[in-house]
Short mmCIF file of C-alpha atoms in Angstrom, two decimals:
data_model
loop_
_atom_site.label_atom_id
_atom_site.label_comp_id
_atom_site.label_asym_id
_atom_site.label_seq_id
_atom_site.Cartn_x
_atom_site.Cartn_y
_atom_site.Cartn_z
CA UNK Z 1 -25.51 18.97 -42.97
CA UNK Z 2 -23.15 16.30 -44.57
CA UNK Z 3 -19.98 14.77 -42.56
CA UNK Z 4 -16.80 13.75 -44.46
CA UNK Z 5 -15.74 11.17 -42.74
CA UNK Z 6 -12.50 10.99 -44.12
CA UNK Z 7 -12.36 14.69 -42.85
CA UNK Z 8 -12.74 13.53 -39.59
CA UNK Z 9 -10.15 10.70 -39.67
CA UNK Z 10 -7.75 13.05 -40.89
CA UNK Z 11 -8.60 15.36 -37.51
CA UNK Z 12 -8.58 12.76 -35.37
CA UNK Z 13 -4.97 11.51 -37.00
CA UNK Z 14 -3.61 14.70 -36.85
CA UNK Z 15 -5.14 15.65 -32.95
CA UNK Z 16 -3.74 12.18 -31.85
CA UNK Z 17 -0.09 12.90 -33.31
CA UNK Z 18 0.06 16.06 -32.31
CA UNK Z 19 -1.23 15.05 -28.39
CA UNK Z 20 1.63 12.25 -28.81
CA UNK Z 21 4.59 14.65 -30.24
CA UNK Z 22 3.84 17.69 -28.46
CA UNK Z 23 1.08 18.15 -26.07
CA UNK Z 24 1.97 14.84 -23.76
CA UNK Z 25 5.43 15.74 -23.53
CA UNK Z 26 4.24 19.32 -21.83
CA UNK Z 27 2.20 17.87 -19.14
CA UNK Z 28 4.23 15.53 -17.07
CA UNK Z 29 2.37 13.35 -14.85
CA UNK Z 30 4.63 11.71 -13.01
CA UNK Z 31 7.23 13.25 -10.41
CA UNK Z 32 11.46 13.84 -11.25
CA UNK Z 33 12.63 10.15 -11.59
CA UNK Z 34 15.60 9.63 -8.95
CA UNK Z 35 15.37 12.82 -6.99
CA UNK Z 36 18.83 14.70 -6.42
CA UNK Z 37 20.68 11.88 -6.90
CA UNK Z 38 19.26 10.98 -10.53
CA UNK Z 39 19.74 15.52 -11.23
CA UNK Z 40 23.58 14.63 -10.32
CA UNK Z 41 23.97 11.52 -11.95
CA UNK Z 42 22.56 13.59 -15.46
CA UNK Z 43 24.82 16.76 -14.46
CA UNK Z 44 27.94 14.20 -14.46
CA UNK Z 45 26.82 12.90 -17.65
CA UNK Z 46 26.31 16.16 -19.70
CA UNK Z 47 30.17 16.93 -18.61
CA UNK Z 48 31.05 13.43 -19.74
CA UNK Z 49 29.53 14.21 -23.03
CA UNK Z 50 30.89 17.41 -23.08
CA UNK Z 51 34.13 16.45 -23.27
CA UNK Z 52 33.84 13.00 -25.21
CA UNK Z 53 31.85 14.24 -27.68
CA UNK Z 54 34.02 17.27 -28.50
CA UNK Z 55 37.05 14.87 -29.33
CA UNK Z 56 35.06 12.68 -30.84
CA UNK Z 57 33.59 14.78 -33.79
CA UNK Z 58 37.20 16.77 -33.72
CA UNK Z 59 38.88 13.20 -34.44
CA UNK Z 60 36.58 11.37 -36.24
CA UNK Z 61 34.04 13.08 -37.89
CA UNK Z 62 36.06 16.01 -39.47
CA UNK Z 63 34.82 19.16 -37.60
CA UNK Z 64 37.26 22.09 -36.35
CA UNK Z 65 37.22 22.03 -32.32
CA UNK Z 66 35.04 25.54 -31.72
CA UNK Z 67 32.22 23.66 -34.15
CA UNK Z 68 32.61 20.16 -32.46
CA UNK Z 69 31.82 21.98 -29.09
CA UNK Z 70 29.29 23.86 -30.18
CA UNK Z 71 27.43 20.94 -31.43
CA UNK Z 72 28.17 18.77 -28.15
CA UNK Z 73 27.25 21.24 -25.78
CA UNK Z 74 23.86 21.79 -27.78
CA UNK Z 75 23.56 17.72 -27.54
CA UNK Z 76 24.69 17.86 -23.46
CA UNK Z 77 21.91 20.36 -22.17
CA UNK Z 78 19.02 18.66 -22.90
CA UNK Z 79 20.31 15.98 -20.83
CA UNK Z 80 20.06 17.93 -17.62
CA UNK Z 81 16.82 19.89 -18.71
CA UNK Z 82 14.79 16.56 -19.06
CA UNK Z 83 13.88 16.41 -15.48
CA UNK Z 84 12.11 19.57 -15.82
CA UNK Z 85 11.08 20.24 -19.35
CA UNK Z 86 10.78 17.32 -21.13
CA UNK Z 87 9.47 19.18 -24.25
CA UNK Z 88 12.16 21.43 -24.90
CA UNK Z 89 14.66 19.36 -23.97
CA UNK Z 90 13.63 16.05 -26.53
CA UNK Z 91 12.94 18.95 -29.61
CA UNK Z 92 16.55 20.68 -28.92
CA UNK Z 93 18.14 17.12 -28.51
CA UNK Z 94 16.59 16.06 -31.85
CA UNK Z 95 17.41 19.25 -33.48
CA UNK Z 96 21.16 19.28 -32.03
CA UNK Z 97 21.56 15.02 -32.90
CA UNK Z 98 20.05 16.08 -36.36
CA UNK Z 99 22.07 18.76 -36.89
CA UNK Z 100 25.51 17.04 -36.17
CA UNK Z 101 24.58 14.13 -38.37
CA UNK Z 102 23.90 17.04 -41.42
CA UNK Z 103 27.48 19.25 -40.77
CA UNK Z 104 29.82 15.97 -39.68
CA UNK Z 105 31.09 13.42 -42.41
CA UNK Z 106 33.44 10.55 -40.82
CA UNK Z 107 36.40 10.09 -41.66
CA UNK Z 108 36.48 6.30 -42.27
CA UNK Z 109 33.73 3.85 -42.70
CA UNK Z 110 34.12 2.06 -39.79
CA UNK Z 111 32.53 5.37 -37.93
CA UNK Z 112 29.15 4.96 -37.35
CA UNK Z 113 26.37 8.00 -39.31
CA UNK Z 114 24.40 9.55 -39.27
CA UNK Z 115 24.22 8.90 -35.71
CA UNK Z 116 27.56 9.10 -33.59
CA UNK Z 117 28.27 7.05 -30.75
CA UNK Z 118 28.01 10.38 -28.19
CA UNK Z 119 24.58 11.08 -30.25
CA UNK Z 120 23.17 7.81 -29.98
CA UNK Z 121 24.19 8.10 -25.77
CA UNK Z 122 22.44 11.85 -25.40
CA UNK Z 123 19.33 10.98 -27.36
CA UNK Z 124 18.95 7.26 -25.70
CA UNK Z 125 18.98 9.21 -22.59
CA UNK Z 126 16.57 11.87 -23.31
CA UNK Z 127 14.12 9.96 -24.44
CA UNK Z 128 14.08 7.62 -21.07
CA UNK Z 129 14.30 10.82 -18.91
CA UNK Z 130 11.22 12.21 -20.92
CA UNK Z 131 9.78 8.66 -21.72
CA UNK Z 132 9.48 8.11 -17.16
CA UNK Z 133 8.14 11.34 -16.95
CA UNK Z 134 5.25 11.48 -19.99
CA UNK Z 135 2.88 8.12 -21.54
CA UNK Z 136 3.83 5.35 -23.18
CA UNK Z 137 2.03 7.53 -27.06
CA UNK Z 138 4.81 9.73 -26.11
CA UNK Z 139 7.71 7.47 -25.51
CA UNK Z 140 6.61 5.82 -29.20
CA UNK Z 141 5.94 8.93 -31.10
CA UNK Z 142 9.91 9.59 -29.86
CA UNK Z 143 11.09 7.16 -31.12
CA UNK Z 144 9.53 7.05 -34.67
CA UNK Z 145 10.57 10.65 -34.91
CA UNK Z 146 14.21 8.93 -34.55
CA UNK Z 147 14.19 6.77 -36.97
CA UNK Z 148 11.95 9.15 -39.55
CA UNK Z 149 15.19 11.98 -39.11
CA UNK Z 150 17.29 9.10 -39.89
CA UNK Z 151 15.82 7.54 -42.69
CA UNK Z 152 15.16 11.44 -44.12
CA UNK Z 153 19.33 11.48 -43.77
CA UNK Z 154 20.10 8.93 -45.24
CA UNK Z 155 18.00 9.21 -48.47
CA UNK Z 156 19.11 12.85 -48.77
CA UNK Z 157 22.96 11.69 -48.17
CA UNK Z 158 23.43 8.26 -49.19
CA UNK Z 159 25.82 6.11 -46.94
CA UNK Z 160 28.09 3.26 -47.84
CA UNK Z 161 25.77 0.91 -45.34
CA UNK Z 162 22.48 2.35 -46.71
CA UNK Z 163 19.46 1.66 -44.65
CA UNK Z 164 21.51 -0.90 -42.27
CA UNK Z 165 23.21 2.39 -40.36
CA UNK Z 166 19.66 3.19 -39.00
CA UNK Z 167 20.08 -0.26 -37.06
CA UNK Z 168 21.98 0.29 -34.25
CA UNK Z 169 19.83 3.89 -33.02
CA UNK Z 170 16.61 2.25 -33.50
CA UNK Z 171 17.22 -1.44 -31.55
CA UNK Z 172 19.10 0.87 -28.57
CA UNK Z 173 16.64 3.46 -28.31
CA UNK Z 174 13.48 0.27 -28.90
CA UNK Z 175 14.84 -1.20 -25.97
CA UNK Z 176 15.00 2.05 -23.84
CA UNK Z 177 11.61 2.24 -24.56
CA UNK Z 178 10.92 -0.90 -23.26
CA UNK Z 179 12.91 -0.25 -20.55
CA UNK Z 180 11.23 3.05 -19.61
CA UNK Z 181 7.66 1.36 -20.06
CA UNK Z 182 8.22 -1.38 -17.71
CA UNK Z 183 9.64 1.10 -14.73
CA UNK Z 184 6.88 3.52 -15.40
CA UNK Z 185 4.61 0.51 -15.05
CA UNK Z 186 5.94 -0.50 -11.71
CA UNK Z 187 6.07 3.17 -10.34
CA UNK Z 188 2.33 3.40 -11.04
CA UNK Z 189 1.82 -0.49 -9.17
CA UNK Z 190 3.75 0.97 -5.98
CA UNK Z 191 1.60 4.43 -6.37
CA UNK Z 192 -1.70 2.43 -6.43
CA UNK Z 193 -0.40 -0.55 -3.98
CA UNK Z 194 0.60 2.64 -1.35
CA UNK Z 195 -2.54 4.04 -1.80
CA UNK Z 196 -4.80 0.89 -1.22
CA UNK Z 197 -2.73 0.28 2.24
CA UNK Z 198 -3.77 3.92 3.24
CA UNK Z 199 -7.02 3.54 2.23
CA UNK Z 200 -7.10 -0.42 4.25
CA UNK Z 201 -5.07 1.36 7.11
CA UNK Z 202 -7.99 3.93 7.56
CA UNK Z 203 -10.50 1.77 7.20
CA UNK Z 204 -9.18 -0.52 9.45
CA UNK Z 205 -9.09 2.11 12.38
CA UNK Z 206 -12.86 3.15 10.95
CA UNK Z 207 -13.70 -0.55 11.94
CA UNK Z 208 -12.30 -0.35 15.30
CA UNK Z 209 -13.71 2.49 16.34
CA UNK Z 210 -16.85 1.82 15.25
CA UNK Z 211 -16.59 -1.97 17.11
CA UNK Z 212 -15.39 0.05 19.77
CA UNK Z 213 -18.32 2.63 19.84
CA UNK Z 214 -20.83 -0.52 19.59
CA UNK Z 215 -19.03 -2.03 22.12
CA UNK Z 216 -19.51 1.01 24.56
CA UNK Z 217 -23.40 1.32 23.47
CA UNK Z 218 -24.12 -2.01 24.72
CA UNK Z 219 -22.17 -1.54 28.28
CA UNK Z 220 -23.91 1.51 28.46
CA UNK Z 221 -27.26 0.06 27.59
CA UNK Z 222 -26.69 -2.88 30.22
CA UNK Z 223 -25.75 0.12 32.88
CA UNK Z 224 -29.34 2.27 31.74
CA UNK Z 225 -31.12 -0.66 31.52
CA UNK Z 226 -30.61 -1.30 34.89
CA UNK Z 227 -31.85 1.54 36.10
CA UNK Z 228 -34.60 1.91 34.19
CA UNK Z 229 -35.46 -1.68 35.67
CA UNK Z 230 -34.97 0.01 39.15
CA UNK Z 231 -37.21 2.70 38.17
CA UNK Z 232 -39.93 0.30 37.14
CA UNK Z 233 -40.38 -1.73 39.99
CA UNK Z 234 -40.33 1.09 42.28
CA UNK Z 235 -43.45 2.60 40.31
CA UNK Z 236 -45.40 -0.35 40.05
CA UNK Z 237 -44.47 -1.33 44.09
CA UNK Z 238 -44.89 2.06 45.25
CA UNK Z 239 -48.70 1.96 45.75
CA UNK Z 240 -48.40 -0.91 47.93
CA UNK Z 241 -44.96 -0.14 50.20
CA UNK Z 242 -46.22 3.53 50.60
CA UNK Z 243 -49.78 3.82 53.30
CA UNK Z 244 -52.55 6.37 52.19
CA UNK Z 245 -50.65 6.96 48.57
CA UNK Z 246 -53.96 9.01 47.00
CA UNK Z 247 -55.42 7.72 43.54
CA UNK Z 248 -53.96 10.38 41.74
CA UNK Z 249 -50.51 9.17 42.40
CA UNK Z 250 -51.25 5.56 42.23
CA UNK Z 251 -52.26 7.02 38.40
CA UNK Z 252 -48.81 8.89 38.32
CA UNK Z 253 -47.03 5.81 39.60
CA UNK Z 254 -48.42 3.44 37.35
CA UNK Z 255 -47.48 5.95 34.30
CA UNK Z 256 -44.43 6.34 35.26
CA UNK Z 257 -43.71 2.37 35.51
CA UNK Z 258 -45.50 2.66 31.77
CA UNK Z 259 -43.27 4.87 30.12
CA UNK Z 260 -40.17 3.19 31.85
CA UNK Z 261 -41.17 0.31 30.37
CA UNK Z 262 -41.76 1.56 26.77
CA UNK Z 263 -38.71 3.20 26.83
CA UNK Z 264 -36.49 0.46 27.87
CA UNK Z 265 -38.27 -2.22 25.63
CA UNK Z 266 -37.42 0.57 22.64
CA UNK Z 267 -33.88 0.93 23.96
CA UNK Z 268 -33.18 -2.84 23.56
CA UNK Z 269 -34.80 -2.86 20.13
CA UNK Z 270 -32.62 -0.59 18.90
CA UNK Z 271 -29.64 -1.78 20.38
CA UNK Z 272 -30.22 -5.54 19.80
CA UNK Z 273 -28.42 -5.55 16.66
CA UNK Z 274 -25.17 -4.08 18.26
CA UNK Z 275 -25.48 -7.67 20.33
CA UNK Z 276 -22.85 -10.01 19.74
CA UNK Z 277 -24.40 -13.15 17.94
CA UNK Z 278 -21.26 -15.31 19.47
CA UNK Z 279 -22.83 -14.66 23.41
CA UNK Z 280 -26.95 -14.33 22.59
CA UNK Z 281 -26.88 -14.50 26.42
CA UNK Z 282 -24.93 -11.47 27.18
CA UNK Z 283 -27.63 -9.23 27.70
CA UNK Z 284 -28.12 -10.79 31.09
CA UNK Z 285 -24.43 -11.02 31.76
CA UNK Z 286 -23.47 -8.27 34.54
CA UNK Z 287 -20.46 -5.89 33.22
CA UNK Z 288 -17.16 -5.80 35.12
CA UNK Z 289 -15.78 -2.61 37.30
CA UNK Z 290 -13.47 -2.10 39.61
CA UNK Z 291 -13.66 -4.45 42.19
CA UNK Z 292 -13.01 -6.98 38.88
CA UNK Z 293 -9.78 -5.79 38.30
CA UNK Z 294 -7.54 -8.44 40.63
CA UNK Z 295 -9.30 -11.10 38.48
CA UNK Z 296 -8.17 -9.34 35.45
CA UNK Z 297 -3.98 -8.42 37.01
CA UNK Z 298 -4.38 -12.85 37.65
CA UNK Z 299 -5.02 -13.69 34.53
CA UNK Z 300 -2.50 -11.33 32.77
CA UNK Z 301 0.48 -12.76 35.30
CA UNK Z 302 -0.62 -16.20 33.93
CA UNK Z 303 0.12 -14.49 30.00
CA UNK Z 304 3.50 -14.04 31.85
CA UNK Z 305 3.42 -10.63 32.62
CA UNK Z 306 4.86 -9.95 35.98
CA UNK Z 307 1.66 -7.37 37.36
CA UNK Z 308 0.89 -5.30 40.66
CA UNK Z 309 -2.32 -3.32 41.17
CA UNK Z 310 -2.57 -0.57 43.45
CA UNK Z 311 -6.18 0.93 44.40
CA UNK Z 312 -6.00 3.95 46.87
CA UNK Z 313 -8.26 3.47 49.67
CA UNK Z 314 -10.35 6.51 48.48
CA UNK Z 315 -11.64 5.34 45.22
CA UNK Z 316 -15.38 5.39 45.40
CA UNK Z 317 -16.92 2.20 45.45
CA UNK Z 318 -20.46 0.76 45.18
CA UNK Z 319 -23.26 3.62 44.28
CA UNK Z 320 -20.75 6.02 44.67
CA UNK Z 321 -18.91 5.03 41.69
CA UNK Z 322 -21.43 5.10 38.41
CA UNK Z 323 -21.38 2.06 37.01
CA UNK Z 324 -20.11 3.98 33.31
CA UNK Z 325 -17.20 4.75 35.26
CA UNK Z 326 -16.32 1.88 36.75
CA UNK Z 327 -16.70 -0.01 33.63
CA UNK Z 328 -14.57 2.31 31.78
CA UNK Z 329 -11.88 2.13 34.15
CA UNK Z 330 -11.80 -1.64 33.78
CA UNK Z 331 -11.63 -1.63 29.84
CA UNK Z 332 -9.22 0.60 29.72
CA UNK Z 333 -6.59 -1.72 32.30
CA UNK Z 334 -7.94 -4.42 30.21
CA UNK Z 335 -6.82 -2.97 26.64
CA UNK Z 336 -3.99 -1.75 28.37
CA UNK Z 337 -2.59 -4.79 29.73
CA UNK Z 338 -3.54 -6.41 26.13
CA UNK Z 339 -1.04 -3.99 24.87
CA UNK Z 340 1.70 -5.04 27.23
CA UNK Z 341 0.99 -9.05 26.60
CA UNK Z 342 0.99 -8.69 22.92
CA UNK Z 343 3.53 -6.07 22.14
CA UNK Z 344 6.36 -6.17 24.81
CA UNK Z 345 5.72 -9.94 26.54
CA UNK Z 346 7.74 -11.13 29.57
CA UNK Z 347 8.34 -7.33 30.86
CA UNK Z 348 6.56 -6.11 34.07
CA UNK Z 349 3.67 -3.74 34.77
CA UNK Z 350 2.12 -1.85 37.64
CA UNK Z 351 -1.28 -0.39 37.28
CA UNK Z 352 -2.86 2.00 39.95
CA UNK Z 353 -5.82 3.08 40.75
CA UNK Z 354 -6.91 6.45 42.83
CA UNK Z 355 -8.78 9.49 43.18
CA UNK Z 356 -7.94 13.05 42.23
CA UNK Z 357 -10.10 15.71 42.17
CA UNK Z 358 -13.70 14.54 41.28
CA UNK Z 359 -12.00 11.82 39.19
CA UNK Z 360 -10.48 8.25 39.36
CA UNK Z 361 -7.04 8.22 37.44
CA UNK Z 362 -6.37 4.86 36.07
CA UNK Z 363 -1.55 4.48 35.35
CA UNK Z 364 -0.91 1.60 33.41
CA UNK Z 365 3.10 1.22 33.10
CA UNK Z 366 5.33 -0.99 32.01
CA UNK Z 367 8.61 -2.00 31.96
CA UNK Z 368 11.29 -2.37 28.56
CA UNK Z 369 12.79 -5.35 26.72
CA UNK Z 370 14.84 -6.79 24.36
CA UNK Z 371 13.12 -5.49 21.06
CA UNK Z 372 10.46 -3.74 23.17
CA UNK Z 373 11.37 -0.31 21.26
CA UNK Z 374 9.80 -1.54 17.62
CA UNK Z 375 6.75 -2.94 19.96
CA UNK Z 376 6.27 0.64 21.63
CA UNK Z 377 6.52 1.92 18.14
CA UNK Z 378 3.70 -0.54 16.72
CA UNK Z 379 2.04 0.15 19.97
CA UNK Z 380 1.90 3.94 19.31
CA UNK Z 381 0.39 3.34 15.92
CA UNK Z 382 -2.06 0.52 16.65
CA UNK Z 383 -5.60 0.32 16.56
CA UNK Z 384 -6.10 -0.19 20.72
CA UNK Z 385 -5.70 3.83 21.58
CA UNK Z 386 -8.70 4.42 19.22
CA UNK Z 387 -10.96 2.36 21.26
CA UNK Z 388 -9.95 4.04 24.80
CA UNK Z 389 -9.94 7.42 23.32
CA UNK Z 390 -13.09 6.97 22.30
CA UNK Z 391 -14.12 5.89 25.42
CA UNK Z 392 -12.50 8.70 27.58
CA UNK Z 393 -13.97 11.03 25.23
CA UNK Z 394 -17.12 10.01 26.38
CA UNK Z 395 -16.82 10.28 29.74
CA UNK Z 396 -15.03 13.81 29.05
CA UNK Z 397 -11.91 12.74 30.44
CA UNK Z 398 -8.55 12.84 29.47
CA UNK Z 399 -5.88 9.85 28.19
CA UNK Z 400 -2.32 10.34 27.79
CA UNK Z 401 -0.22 7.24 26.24
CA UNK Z 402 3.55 7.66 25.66
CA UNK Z 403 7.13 5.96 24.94
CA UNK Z 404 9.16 5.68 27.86
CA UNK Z 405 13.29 6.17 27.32
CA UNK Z 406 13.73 3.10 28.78
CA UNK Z 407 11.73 1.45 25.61
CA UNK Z 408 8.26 0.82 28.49
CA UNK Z 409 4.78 2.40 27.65
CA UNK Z 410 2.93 4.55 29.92
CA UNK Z 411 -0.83 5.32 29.72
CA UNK Z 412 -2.97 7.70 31.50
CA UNK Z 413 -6.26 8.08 31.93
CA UNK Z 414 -8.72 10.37 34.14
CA UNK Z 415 -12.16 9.80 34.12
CA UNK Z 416 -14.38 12.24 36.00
CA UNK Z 417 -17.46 11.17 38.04
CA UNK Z 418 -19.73 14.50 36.95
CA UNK Z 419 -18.46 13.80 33.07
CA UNK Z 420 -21.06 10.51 33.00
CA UNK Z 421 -23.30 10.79 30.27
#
């Protein structure tokens, strides 16, 4: 089989020009530039024309009125059909400018032709309308198919300033062009710079709550470990604090104590890596609870936040409380009151403590100030409510966080003792 492979230049010219005249001006890709506004500002326009353009080839250009409107009206509508059909309105513009130029003469030389001063205004703005709404080939081919009607007109109806007339059309309508490049340009920036932000926003929260849920594995490894370490030494001491224990259960003991020790020594291997390599020594550091939490209202009233804690007197305490839940409760006030010294400083809050129904219900509130409505708002948005969502979700509880009118923050959370994993 032989290729011609001036054949398949000639395709390829002919695809690419027609993809650049035709096709690209049917599939928009961007959106209406200017919204109702820029639909009014056009509508406001076409009238303008309307009437402008109707004396003007009336006066100058010797046409009889019905003809003159006829023409302008045909040059006005593609102005407001650009928005939505850039294809039919840049062909009937062309056809309408090209047609006015063929059926008006002027009546002195100092009118401008074959373009008219209302032509040059209606095709200008077609062809920028169009031009924001299709690719740069498209905005180009436009404007050679300008100047090629022009130049056709002109050798077919020789003018007085010859080849100069086709100046004035093809400078204003270059730097539309221009014009209409560089805004389409920055539209796409701000379309790619919005997307990366949504795309750093969500990964951002992805980070925290995965810090977060790395941050909860390693309390809750401390808490297991523990009793897995309890478990272990009462195997192995069982033999010896228990008279008469027959060999069969020393056996039992012992395997007991065996697996509890495989299974924790597997537990830390997996979790070492969630460690944190600024405190290596942390896995022997014991985790806060409740009876921590006047330690942590101190050191918030010396961020100068004015704080109160309230504990009912029948929150369970000691083995009655699992340590998950005690723990919780204390990151949560923690976060909390990190909320309160970093969004809405110098204001007051009161946190409380008690039990309802099978549960201890942790209130964190606090008070307004000046500005403190943009902090709530940040607040609301922030990264902090992933965390202690994340970990009331575990516990199967339930947290509520909300604006108050008077510009505070209130947060909620109940954490039920028979919801500990």
């Amino acid at each position: 089989m032989k290729i011609h492979i001036p054949d398949l230049r000639r395709r390829s010219l002919l695809a690419f020009c027609r993809q650049a005249v035709w096709d690209d001006l049917a599939r928009p890709s961007v959106s209406v530039p200017g919204g109702r506004r820029g639909l009014r500002i056009l509508w406001i326009l076409a009238v303008g024309v309307c009437f402008i353009g109707t004396l003007d080839l009336e006066q100058h250009y010797n046409l009889g009125y019905g003809p003159a409107m006829v023409l302008t009206v045909a040059r006005a509508a593609p102005v407001v059909l650009a928005p939505s059909r850039p294809r039919t309105a840049w062909w009937t513009e062309l056809t309408a400018a090209v047609t006015t130029a063929a059926l008006s003469r002027p009546h002195s030389s100092s009118e401008p032709w074959p373009w008219a001063v209302t032509s040059l205004l209606t095709v200008a703005v077609v062809l920028a309308v169009a031009g924001l709404r299709t690719s740069r080939r498209a905005t180009f081919a436009m404007w050679l198919e300008v100047l090629a009607a022009g130049a056709l007109l002109i050798a077919l109806v020789p003018t007085h300033d010859g080849w100069i007339a086709l100046l004035p059309m093809s400078v204003f309508l270059a730097v539309a062009a221009v014009t209409v490049d560089a805004v389409r340009g920055r539209g796409a920036a701000e379309a790619r710079l919005a997307t990366a932000e949504q795309i750093s926003v969500a990964e951002q929260a992805r980070a925290t709550l995965l810090a977060e849920r790395a941050r909860i594995a390693r309390e809750l490894h401390d808490v297991v470990a523990h009793h897995m370490s309890v478990i272990t030494v009462q195997a192995d001491s069982a033999p010896y604090r228990i008279p008469d224990v027959p060999a069969a259960a020393i056996e039992e003991f012992a395997a007991i104590a065996t697996q509890a020790r495989r299974s924790l020594a597997e537990m830390r291997r997996l979790l070492h890596v969630l460690r944190s390599e600024e405190s290596p020594d942390g896995e022997h550091t014991p985790q806060p609870g409740l009876p921590d939490l006047p330690t942590l209202i101190e050191t918030t009233g010396r961020a100068g936040i004015d704080a109160r804690l309230v504990v009912a007197d029948d929150v369970p305490t000691g083995a009655e409380l699992p340590a998950v839940v005690g723990l919780s409760a204390y990151r949560l006030v923690q976060e909390a009151l990190s909320n309160v010294v970093r969004h809405a400083p110098g204001t007051r809050a009161h946190v409380s403590v008690d039990y309802v129904d099978g549960a201890v219900r942790i209130g964190v509130v606090n008070s307004g100030a000046t500005g403190a409505q943009h902090a709530v708002e940040t607040r609301a948005g922030g990264h902090g409510l992933v965390g202690m969502r994340e970990r009331v979700a575990m516990l199967d509880g339930e947290l509520t966080a909300q604006a108050l009118p008077d510009g505070g923050f209130h947060v909620t959370a109940i954490l039920p003792l028979s919801g500990t994993p």
